[in-house]
Short mmCIF file of C-alpha atoms in Angstrom, two decimals:
data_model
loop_
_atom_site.label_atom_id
_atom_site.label_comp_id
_atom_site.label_asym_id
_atom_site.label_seq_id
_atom_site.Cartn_x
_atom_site.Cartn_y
_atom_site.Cartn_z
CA UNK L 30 0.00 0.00 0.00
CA UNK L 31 1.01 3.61 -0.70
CA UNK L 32 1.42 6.20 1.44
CA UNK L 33 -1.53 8.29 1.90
CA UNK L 34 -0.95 11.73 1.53
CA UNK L 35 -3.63 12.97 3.08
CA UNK L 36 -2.42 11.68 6.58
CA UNK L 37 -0.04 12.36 8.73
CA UNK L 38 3.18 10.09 9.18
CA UNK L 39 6.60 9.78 10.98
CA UNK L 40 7.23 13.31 12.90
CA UNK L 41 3.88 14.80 12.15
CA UNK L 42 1.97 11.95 12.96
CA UNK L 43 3.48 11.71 16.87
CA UNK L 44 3.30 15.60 17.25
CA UNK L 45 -0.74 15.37 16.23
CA UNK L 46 -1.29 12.23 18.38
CA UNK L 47 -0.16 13.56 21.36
CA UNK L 48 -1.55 17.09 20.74
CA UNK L 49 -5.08 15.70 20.24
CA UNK L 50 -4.65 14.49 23.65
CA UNK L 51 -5.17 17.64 25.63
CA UNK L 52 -5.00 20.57 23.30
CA UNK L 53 -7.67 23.46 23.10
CA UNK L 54 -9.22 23.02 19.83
CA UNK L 55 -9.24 18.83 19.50
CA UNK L 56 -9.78 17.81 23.27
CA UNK L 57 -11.81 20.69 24.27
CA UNK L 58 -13.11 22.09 20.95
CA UNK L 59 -13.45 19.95 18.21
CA UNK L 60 -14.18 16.25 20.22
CA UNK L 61 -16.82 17.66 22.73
CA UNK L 62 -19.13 19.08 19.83
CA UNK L 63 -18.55 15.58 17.79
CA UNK L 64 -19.72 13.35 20.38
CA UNK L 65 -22.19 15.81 21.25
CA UNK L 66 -23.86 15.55 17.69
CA UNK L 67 -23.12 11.48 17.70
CA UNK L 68 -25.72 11.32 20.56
CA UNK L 69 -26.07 8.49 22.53
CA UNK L 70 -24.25 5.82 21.06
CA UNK L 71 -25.25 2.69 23.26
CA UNK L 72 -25.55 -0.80 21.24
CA UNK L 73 -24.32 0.47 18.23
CA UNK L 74 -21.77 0.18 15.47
CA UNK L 75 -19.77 2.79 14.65
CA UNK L 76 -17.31 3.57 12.73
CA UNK L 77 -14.80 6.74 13.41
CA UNK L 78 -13.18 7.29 9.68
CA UNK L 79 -9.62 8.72 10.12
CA UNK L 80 -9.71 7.60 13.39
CA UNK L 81 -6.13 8.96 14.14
CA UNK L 82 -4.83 7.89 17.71
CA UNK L 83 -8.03 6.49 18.63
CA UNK L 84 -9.31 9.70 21.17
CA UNK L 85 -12.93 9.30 19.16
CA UNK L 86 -13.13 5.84 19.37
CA UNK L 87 -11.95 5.47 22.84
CA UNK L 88 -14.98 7.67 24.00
CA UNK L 89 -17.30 6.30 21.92
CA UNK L 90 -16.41 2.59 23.39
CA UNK L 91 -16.72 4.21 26.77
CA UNK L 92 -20.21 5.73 26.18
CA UNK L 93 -21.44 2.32 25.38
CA UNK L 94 -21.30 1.63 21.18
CA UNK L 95 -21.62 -1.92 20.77
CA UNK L 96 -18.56 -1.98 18.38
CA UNK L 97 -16.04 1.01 16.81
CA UNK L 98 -13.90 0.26 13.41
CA UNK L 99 -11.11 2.67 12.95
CA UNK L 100 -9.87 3.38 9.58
CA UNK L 101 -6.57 5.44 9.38
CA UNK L 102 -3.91 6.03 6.47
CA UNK L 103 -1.05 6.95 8.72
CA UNK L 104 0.82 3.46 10.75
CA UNK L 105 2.52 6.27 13.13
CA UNK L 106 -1.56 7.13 14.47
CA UNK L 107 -2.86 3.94 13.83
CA UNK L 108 0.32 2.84 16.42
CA UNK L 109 -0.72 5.25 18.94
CA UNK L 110 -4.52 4.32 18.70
CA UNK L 111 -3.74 0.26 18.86
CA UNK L 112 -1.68 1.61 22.23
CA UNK L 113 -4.71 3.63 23.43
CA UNK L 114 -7.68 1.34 22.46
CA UNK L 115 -5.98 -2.47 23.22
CA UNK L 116 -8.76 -4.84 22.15
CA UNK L 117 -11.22 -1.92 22.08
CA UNK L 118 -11.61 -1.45 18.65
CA UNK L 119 -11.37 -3.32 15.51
CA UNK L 120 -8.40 -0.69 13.31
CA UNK L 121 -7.85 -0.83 9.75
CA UNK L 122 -4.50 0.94 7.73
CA UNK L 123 -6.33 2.03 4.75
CA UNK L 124 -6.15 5.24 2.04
CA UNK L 125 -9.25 7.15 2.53
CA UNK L 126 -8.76 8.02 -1.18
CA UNK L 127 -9.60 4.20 -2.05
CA UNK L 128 -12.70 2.83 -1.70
CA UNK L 129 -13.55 1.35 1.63
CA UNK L 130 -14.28 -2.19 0.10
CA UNK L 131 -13.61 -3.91 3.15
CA UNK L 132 -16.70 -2.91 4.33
CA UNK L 133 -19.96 -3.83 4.41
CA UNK L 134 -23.28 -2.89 2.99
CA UNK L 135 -25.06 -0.94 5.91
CA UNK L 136 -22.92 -2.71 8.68
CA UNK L 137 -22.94 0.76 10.72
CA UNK L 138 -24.97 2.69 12.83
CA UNK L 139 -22.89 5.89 12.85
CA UNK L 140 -19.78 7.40 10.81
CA UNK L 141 -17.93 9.59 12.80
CA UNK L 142 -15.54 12.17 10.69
CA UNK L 143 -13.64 14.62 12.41
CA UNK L 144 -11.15 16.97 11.26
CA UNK L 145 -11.05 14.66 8.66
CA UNK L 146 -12.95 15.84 5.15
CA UNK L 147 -10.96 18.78 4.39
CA UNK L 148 -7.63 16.34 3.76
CA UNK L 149 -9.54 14.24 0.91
CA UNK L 150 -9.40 15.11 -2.93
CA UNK L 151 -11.77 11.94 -3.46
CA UNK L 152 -14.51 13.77 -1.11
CA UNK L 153 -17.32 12.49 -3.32
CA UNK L 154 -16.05 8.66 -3.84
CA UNK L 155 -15.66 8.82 -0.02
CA UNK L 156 -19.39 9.83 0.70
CA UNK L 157 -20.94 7.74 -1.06
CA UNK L 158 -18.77 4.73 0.29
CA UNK L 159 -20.11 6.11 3.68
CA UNK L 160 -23.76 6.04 2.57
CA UNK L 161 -23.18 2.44 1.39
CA UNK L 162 -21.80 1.19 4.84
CA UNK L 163 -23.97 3.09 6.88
CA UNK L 164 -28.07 1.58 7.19
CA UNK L 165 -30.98 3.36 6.64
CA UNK L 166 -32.03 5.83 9.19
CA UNK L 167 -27.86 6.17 10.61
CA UNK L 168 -25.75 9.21 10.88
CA UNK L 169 -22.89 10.85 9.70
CA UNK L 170 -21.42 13.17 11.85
CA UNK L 171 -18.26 15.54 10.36
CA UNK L 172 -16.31 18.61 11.36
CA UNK L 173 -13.97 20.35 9.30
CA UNK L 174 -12.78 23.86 9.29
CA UNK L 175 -14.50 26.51 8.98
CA UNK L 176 -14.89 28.50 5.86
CA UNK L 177 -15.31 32.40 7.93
CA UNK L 178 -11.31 31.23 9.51
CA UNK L 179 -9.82 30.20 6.12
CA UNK L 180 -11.18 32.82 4.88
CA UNK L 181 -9.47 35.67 7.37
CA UNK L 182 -6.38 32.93 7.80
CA UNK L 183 -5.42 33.36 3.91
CA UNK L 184 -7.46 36.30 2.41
CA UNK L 185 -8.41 36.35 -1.01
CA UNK L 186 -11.62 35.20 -2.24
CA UNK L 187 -14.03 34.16 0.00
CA UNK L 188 -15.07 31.71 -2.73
CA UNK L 189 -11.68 30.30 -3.39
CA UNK L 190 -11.82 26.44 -3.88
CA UNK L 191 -7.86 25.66 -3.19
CA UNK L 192 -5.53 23.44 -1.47
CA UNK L 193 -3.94 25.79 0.93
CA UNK L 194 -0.64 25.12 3.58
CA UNK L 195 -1.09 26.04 7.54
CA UNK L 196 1.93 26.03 9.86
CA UNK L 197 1.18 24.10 12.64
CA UNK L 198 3.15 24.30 15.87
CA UNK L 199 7.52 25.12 15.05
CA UNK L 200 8.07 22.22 12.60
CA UNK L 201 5.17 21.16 10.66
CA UNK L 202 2.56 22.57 7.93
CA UNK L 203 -0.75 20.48 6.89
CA UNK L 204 -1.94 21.11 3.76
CA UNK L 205 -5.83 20.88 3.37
CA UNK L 206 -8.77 22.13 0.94
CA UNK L 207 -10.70 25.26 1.80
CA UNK L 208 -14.07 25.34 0.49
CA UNK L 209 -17.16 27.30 0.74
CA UNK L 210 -20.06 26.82 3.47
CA UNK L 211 -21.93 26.00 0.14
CA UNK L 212 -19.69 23.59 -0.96
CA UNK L 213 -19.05 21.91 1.84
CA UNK L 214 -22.75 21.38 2.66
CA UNK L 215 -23.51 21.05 -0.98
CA UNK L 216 -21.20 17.61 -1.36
CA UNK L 217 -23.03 16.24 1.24
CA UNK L 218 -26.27 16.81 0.47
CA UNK L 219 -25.71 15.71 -3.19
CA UNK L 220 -24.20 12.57 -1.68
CA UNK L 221 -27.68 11.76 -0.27
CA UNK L 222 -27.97 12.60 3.16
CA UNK L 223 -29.97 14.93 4.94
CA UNK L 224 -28.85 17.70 7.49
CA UNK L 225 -29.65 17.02 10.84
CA UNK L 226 -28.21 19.86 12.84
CA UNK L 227 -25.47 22.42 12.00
CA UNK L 228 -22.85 23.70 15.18
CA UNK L 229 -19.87 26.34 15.20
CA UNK L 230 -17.64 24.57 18.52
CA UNK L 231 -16.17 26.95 20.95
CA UNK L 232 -13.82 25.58 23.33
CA UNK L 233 -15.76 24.24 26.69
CA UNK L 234 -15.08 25.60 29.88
CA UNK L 235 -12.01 23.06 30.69
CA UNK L 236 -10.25 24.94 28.47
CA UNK L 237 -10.42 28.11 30.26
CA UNK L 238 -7.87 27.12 32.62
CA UNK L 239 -5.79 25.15 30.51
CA UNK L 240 -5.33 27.82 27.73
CA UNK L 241 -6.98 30.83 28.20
CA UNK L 242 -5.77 32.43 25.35
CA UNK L 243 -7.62 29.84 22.66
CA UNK L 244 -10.58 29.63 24.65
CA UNK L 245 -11.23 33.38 23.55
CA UNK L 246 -10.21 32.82 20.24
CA UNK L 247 -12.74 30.10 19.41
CA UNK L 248 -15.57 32.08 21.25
CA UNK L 249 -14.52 34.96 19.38
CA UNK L 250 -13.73 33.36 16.05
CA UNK L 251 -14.96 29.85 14.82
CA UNK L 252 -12.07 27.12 13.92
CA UNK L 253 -14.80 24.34 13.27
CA UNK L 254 -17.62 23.75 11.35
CA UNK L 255 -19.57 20.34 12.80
CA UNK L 256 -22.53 18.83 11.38
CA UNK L 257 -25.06 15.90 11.77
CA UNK L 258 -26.55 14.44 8.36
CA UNK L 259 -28.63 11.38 8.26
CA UNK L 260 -28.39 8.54 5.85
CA UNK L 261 -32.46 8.28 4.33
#
């Protein structure tokens, strides 16, 4: 198998696993509004696409889903996640620019997406592999970032549909697809599903005292965009 450049390996793949741990915008920003929008997820199946180091997936098993399948293209986060979830969760090394063949026909309850869509040039091949897996009536819940941030983060056109580089931390940049409210929305209603409920996460109040200085930020200007869409 390939490497899959839309995840992170090596270097960049430790520095984002153990940053999702505890930092403002995934522990306290980003995770909080995802499982908030998942629901209860007692007895089911879910699975957590781009599952990372398995933060998702380890709350999900400890909220009660029945079973959580991880699919990651990065071995340095699928590494940390088998160390974090044990026997927890069944974890697949895959491309999420392949099709998810592996998979069964409506074998899930709930997709779980986070931080995750942005990454993918194969957005559309990818949704509707979701809306095969998942059953009638399940959900699909996704964050991503959000189009007002890009927007002041690199100027231009509001409308610009690019692949654009961030500097994260000293050492590393991520390089991701910026896209319209419209756009974003648009691909996933044309996949099929239905909107369920729309959210803009700000940081909870944990993060006050852990970093007050991106607590304000995200309750002054949005970082996420989170949504709940349901498979008809």
């Amino acid at each position: 198998m390939t490497r899959a450049e839309t995840a992170y390996h090596g270097e960049k793949g430790e520095y984002f696993a153990a940053n999702a741990t505890d930092s403002a915008y995934n522990a306290y920003t980003d995770r909080p509004a995802m499982l908030g929008l998942a629901g209860n997820v007692a007895g089911l199946r879910v699975l957590d696409v781009g599952c990372g180091a398995g933060h998702y997936a380890a709350e999900l098993r400890g909220r009660g889903a029945a079973a959580v399948v991880g699919v990651e293209g990065s071995e340095t986060l699928l590494r940390a996640a088998h160390e974090r979830l044990g026997d927890g969760a069944e974890l697949h090394h895959h491309d999420l620019e392949r099709p998810l063949t592996f998979l069964r026909d409506g074998s899930f309850d709930l997709v779980v997406m986070a931080l995750v869509y942005h990454h993918i040039d194969a957005r559309d091949q990818l949704l509707l592999e979701l809306r095969r897996v998942l059953r009638p009536g399940g959900a699909l819940v996704v964050s991503t970032t959000h189009p007002a941030s890009d927007w002041t983060s690199f100027g231009g056109s509001y409308f610009a549909d690019e692949r654009v580089e961030l500097p994260i931390g000293n050492e590393f940049t991520i390089r991701y697809w910026r896209m319209t409210l419209e756009k974003f929305l648009g691909e996933l209603l044309g996949a099929g599903f239905v909107l369920q409920q729309l959210v803009e996460p700000r940081a909870t109040e944990e993060a006050r005292e852990i970093d007050p200085r991106r607590y304000e930020k995200t309750h002054a200007k949005p970082s996420f965009l989170a949504v709940r869409m349901r498979r008809p």
